[in-house]
Every structure is written in C-alpha cells, then in structure tokens.
PDB file of C-alpha atoms in Angstrom:
ATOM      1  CA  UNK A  20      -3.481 -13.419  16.556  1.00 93.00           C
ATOM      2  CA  UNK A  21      -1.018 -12.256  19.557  1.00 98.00           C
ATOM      3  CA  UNK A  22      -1.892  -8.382  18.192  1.00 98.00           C
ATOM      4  CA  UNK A  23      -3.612  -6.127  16.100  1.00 98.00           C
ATOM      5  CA  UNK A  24      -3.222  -2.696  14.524  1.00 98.00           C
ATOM      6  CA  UNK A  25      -5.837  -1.217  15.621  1.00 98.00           C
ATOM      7  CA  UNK A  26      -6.665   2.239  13.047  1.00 98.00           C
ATOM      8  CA  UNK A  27      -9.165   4.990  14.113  1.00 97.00           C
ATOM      9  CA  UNK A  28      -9.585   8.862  14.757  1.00 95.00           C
ATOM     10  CA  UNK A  29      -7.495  10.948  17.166  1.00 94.00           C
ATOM     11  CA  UNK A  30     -10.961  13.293  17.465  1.00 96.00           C
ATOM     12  CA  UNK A  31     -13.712  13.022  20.149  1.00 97.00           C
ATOM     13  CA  UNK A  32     -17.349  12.962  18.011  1.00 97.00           C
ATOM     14  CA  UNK A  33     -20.167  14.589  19.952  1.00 97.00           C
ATOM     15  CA  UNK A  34     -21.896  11.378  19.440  1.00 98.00           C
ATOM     16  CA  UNK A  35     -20.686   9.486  22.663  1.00 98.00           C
ATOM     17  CA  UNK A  36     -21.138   6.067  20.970  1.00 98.00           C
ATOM     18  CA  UNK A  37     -18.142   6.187  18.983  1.00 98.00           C
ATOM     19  CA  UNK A  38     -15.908   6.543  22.022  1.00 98.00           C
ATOM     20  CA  UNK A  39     -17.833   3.795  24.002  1.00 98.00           C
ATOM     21  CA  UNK A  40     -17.200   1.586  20.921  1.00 98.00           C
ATOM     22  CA  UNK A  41     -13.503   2.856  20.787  1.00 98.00           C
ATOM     23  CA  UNK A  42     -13.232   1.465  25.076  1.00 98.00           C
ATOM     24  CA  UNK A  43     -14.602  -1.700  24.416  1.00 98.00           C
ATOM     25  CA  UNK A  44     -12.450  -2.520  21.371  1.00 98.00           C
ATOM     26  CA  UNK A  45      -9.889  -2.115  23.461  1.00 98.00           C
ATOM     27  CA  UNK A  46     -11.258  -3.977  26.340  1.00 98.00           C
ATOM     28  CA  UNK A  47     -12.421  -6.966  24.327  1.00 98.00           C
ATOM     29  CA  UNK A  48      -8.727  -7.415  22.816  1.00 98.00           C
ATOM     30  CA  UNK A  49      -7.065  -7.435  26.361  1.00 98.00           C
ATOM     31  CA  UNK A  50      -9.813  -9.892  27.412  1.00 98.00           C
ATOM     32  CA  UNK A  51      -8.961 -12.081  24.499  1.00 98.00           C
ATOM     33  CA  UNK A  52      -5.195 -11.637  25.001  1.00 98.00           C
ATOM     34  CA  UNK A  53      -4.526  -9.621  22.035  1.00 98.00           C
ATOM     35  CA  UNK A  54      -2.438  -6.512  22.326  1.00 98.00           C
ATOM     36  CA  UNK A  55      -3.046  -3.737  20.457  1.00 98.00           C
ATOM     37  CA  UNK A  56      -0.684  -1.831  18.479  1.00 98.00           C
ATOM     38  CA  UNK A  57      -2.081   1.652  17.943  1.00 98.00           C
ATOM     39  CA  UNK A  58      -0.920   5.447  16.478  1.00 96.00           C
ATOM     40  CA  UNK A  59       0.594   6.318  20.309  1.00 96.00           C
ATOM     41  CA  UNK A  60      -1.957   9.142  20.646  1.00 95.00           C
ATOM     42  CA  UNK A  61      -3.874  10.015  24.036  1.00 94.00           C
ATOM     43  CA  UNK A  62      -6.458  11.909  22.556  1.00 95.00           C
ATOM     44  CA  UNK A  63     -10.268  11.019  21.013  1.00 97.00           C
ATOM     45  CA  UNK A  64     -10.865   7.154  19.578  1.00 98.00           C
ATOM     46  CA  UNK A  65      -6.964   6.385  19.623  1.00 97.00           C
ATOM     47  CA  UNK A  66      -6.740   6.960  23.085  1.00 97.00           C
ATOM     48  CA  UNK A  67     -10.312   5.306  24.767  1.00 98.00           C
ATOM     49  CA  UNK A  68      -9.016   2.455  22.559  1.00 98.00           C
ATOM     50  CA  UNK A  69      -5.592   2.445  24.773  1.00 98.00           C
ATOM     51  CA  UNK A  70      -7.199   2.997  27.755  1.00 98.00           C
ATOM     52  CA  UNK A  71      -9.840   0.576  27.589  1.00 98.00           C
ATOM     53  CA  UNK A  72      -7.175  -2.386  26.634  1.00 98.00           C
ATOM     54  CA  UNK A  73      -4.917  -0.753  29.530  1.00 98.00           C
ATOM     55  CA  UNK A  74      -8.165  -0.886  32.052  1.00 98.00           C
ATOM     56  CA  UNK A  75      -7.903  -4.849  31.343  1.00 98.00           C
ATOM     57  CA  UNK A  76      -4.368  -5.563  31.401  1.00 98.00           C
ATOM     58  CA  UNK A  77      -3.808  -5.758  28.256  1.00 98.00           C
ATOM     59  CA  UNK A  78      -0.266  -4.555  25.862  1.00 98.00           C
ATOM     60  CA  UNK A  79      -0.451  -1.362  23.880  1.00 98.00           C
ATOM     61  CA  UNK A  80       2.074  -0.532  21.454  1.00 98.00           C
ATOM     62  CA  UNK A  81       1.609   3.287  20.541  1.00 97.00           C
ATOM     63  CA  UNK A  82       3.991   4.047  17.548  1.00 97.00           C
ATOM     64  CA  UNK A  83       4.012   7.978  17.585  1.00 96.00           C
ATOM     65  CA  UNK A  84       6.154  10.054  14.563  1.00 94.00           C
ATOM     66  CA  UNK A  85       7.991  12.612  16.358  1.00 93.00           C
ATOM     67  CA  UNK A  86       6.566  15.889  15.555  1.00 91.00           C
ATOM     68  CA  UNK A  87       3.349  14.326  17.186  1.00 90.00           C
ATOM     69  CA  UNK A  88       5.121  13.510  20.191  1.00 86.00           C
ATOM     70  CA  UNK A  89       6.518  16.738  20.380  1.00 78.00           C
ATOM     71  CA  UNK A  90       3.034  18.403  20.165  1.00 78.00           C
ATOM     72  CA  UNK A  91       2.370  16.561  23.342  1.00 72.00           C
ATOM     73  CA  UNK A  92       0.072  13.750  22.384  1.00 90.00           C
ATOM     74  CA  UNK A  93       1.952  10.963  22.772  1.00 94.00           C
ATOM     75  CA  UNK A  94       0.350   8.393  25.422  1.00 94.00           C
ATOM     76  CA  UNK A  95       3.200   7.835  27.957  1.00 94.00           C
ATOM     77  CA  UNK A  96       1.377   5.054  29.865  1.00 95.00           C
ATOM     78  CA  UNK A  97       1.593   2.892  26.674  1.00 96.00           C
ATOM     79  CA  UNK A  98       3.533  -1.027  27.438  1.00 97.00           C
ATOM     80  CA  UNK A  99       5.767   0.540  25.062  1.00 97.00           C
ATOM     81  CA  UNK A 100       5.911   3.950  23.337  1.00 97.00           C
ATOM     82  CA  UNK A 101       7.853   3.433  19.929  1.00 96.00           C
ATOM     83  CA  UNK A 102       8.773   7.326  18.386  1.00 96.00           C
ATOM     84  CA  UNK A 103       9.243   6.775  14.591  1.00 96.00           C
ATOM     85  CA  UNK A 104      10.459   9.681  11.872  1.00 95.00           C
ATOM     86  CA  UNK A 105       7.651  10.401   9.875  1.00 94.00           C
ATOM     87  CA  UNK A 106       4.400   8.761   8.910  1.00 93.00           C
ATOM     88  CA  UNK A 107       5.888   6.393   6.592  1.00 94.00           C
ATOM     89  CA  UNK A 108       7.626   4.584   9.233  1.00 96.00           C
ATOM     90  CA  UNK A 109       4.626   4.275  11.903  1.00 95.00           C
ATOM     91  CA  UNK A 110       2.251   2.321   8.868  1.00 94.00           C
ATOM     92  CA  UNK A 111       5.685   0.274   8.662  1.00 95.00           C
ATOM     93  CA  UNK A 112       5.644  -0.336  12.034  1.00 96.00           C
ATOM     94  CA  UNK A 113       2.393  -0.789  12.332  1.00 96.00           C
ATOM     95  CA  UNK A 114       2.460  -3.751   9.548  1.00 96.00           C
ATOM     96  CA  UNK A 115       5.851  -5.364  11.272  1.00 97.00           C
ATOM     97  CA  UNK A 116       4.421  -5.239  14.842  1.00 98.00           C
ATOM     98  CA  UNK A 117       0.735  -6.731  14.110  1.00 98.00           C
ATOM     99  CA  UNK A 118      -0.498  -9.837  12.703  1.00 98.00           C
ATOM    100  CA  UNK A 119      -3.480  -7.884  11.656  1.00 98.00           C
ATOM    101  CA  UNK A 120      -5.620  -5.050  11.121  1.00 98.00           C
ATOM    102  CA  UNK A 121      -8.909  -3.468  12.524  1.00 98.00           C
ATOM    103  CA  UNK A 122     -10.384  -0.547  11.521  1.00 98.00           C
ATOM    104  CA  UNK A 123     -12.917   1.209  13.585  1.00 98.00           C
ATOM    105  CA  UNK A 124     -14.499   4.908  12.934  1.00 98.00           C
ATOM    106  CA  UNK A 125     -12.007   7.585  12.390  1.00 97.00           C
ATOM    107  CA  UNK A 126     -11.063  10.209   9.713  1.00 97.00           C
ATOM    108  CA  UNK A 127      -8.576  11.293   6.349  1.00 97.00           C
ATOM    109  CA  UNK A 128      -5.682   9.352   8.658  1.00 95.00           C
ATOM    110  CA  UNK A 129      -7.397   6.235   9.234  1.00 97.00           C
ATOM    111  CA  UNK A 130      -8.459   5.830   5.519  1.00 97.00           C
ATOM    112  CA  UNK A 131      -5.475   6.564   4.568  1.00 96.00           C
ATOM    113  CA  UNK A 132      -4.168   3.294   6.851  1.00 97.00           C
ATOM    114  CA  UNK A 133      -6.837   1.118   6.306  1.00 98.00           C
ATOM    115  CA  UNK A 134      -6.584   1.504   2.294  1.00 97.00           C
ATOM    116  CA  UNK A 135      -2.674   1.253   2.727  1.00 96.00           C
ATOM    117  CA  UNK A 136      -2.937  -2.222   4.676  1.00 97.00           C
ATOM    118  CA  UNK A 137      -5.727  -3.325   1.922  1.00 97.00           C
ATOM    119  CA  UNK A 138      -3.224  -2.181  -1.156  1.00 96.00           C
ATOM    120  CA  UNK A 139      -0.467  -3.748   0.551  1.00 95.00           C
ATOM    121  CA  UNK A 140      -2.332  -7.316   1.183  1.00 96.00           C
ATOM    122  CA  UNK A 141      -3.325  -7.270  -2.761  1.00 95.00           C
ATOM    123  CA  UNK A 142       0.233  -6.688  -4.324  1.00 95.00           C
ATOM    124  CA  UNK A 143       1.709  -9.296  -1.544  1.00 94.00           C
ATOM    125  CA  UNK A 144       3.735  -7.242   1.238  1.00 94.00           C
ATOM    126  CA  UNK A 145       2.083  -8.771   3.834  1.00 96.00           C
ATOM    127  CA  UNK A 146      -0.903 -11.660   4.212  1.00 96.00           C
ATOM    128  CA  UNK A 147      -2.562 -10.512   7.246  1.00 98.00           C
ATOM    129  CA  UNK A 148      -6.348 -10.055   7.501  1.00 98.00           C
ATOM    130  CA  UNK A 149      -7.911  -6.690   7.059  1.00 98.00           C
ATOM    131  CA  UNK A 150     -10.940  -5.918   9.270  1.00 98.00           C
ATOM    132  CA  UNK A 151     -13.492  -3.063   9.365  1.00 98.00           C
ATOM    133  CA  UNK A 152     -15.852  -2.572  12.122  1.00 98.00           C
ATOM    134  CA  UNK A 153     -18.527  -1.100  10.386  1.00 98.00           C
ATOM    135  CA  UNK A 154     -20.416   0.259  13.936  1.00 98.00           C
ATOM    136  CA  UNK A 155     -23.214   2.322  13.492  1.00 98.00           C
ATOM    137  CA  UNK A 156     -23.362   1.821   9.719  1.00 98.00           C
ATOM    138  CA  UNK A 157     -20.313   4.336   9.222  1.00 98.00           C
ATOM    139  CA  UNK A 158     -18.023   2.394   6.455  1.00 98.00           C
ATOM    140  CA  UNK A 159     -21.522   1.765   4.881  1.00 98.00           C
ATOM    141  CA  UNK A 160     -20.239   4.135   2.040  1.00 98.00           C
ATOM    142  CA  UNK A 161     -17.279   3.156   1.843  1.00 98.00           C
ATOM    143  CA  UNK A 162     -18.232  -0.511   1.690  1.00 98.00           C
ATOM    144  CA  UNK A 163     -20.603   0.356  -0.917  1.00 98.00           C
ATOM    145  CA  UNK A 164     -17.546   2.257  -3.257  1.00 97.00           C
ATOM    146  CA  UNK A 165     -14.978  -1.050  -2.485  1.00 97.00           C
ATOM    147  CA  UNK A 166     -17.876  -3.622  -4.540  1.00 97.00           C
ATOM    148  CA  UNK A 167     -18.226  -0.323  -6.653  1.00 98.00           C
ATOM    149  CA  UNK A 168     -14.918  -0.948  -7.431  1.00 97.00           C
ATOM    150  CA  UNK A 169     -14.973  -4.506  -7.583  1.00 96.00           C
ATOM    151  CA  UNK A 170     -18.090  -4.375 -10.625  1.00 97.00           C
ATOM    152  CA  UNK A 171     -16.519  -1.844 -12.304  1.00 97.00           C
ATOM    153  CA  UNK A 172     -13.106  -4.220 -12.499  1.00 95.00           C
ATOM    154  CA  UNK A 173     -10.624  -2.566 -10.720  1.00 95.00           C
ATOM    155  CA  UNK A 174     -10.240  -4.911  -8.103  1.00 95.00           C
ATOM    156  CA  UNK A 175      -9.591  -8.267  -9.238  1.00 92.00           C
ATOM    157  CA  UNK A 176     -12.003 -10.999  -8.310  1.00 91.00           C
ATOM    158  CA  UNK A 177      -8.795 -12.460  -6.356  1.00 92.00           C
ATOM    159  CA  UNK A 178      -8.870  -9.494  -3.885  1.00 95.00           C
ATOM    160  CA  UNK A 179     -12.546  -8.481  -3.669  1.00 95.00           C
ATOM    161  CA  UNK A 180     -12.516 -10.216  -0.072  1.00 96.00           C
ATOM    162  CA  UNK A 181      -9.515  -8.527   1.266  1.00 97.00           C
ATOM    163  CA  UNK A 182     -11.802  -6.128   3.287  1.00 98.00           C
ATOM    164  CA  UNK A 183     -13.273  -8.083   5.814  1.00 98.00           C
ATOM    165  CA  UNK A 184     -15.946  -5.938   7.201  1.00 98.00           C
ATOM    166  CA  UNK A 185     -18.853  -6.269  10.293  1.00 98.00           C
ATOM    167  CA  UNK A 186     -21.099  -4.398  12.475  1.00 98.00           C
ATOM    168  CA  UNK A 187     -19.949  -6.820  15.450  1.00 98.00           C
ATOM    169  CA  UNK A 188     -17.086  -6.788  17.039  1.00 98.00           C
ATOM    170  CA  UNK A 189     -16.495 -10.671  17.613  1.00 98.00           C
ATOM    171  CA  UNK A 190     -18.225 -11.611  14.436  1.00 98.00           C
ATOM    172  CA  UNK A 191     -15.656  -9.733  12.707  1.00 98.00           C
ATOM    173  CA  UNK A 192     -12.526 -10.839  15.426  1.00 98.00           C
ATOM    174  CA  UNK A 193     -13.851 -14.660  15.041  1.00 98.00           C
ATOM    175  CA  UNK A 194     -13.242 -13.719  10.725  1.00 98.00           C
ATOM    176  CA  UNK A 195     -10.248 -12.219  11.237  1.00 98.00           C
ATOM    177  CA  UNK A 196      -9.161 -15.128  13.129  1.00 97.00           C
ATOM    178  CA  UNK A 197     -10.289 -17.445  10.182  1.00 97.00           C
ATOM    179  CA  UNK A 198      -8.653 -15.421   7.840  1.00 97.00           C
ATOM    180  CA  UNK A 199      -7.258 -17.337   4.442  1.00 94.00           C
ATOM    181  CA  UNK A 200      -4.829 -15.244   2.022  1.00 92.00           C
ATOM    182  CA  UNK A 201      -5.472 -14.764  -1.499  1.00 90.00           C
ATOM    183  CA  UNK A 202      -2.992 -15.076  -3.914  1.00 89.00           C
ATOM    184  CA  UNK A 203      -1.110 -11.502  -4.007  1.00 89.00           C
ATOM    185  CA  UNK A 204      -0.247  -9.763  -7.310  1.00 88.00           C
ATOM    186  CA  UNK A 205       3.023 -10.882  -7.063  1.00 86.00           C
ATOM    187  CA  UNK A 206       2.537 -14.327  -7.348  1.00 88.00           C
ATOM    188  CA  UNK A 207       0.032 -14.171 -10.152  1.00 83.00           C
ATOM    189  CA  UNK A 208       0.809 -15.199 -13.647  1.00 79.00           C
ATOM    190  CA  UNK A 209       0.798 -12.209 -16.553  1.00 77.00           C
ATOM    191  CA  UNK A 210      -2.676 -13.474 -17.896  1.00 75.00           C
ATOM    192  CA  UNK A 211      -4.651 -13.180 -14.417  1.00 75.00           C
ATOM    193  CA  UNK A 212      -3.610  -9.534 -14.104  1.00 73.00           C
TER     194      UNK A 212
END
C-alpha cells in the first residue's frame, strides 16, 4: 500500500487520547512509507493525523471542497492541497488517490465515509481494503450493528468481512496489507443476490 485514506473527526475531544491516537496514525504511516490522503483540514483528529505523518516525513494529500477552504481550514503545509467542488468529489478523490482505507474515531462525516467506502467495495467500484481502528472500544457499537446486520441478512455472507476492524494499529495495517477481495455484487450471478 503506497497510501491510505485516512477518515476521522475535524473536532478536538476533551479526552486527549483520541488526538494522541490521531499523531501516531500519522506517524506510523510515514514510518512505514505510506502517505496519507486525508479531508485537507488543520483542525482536531484530521489535522494531528497530518501533522504527525508531516513530523516524520511523510506525504499528505489533503483534498478540501471549497467552501471549507474558504472558511479557512484548509491545511496549507499539506505535500499537496487538492480543492475539490463539493463533497461528492473529495470521497471520489479520496477512493482514486488511495489504495485503501482507515478509519479512526471521528463523527456524522466520517461515518458517512467509512460506510461509503464499505458500500462501494460490496457493489464492486473499487477492491481496496476497508479498515477500522476500533481505539478505545469506540466502533464497538457500530461493530456490533454491522454483524447485526449481517444475522439479520442484509449483508450477504460474501461481504460480511469487508470491514476489517482492530484495536491495534499494526494488527489492523499488517490485515489491511493482507487484504483479499470478495466477489462484488456486480460480478455475482442473479441466484447469489
């Protein structure tokens, strides 16, 4: 993996942990040479992720719609600052520019990219691994409502493993890394649907 999208909050908790975890995310992908492609911000998680990958040398993408840049978040000391239209095209981006995703603690925004990247991998846009860091036990929930959703039967057998979540960071890298599509909805026959 030469980079990954990396999805989290633009808000600073009061619990300092999560932006400790959000610095070393970033610091452990410079160390491992991967860049990180990130939501261009400056501010909370999004931006102690840039900095921390920065602090090691490492690339950051920030892919910023413009009204955001406009309000004076954008993170000029990016590698490279890409200014997109609208939401829509920065999750585009975001998918073209990555060979992956990780998700780390964030908000509506980041759920909103993480289940994107996770409906896109099942119908077949892309076949890139989709990673949660589940630090602190904060996607415990949510993990719990995706095998919700897988006993229930609305996510196929085929896709139940598309979320590849862990509490450690290079447990969950090293899977990533590993990473084996599934066969998409697009390539399955009329009776496995």
């Amino acid at each position: 993996m030469k980079r990954l999208a990396v999805y989290c909050g633009s808000a600073t908790p009061a619990d300092p942990r999560f932006m400790a975890l959000a610095d070393e995310v970033g610091r452990t992908l410079a160390r491992r040479g991967i860049g990180v492609v990130y939501g261009g911000g400056r501010l909370g998680l999004m931006g102690a992720v840039a900095s921390g990958a920065l602090a090691e040398g490492g690339e950051v993408i920030g892919v910023i719609p413009q009204a955001l840049c406009n309000a004076e978040v954008a993170n000029h000391d990016c590698t490279e600052l890409v200014v997109v239209a609208d939401m829509h095209e920065r999750k585009a981006a975001f998918t073209r520019l990555s060979d992956g995703f990780l998700t780390i603690p964030g908000g509506v925004g980041t759920m909103d990219e993480l289940w994107e990247a996770v409906s896109w991998a099942q119908l077949g846009y892309h076949a890139k691994p989709v990673g949660l860091l589940n630090a602190f036990g904060f996607y415990d929930h949510l993990i719990a409502f995706n095998h919700h959703m897988v006993e229930v039967g609305f996510i196929r057998p085929a896709h139940q493993g598309i979320i590849i979540a862990e509490a450690e960071l290079d447990l969950l890298l090293t899977r990533l890394a590993a990473h084996e599509p599934h066969t998409p909805i697009f390539a399955m026959k009329t009776g496995e649907l």
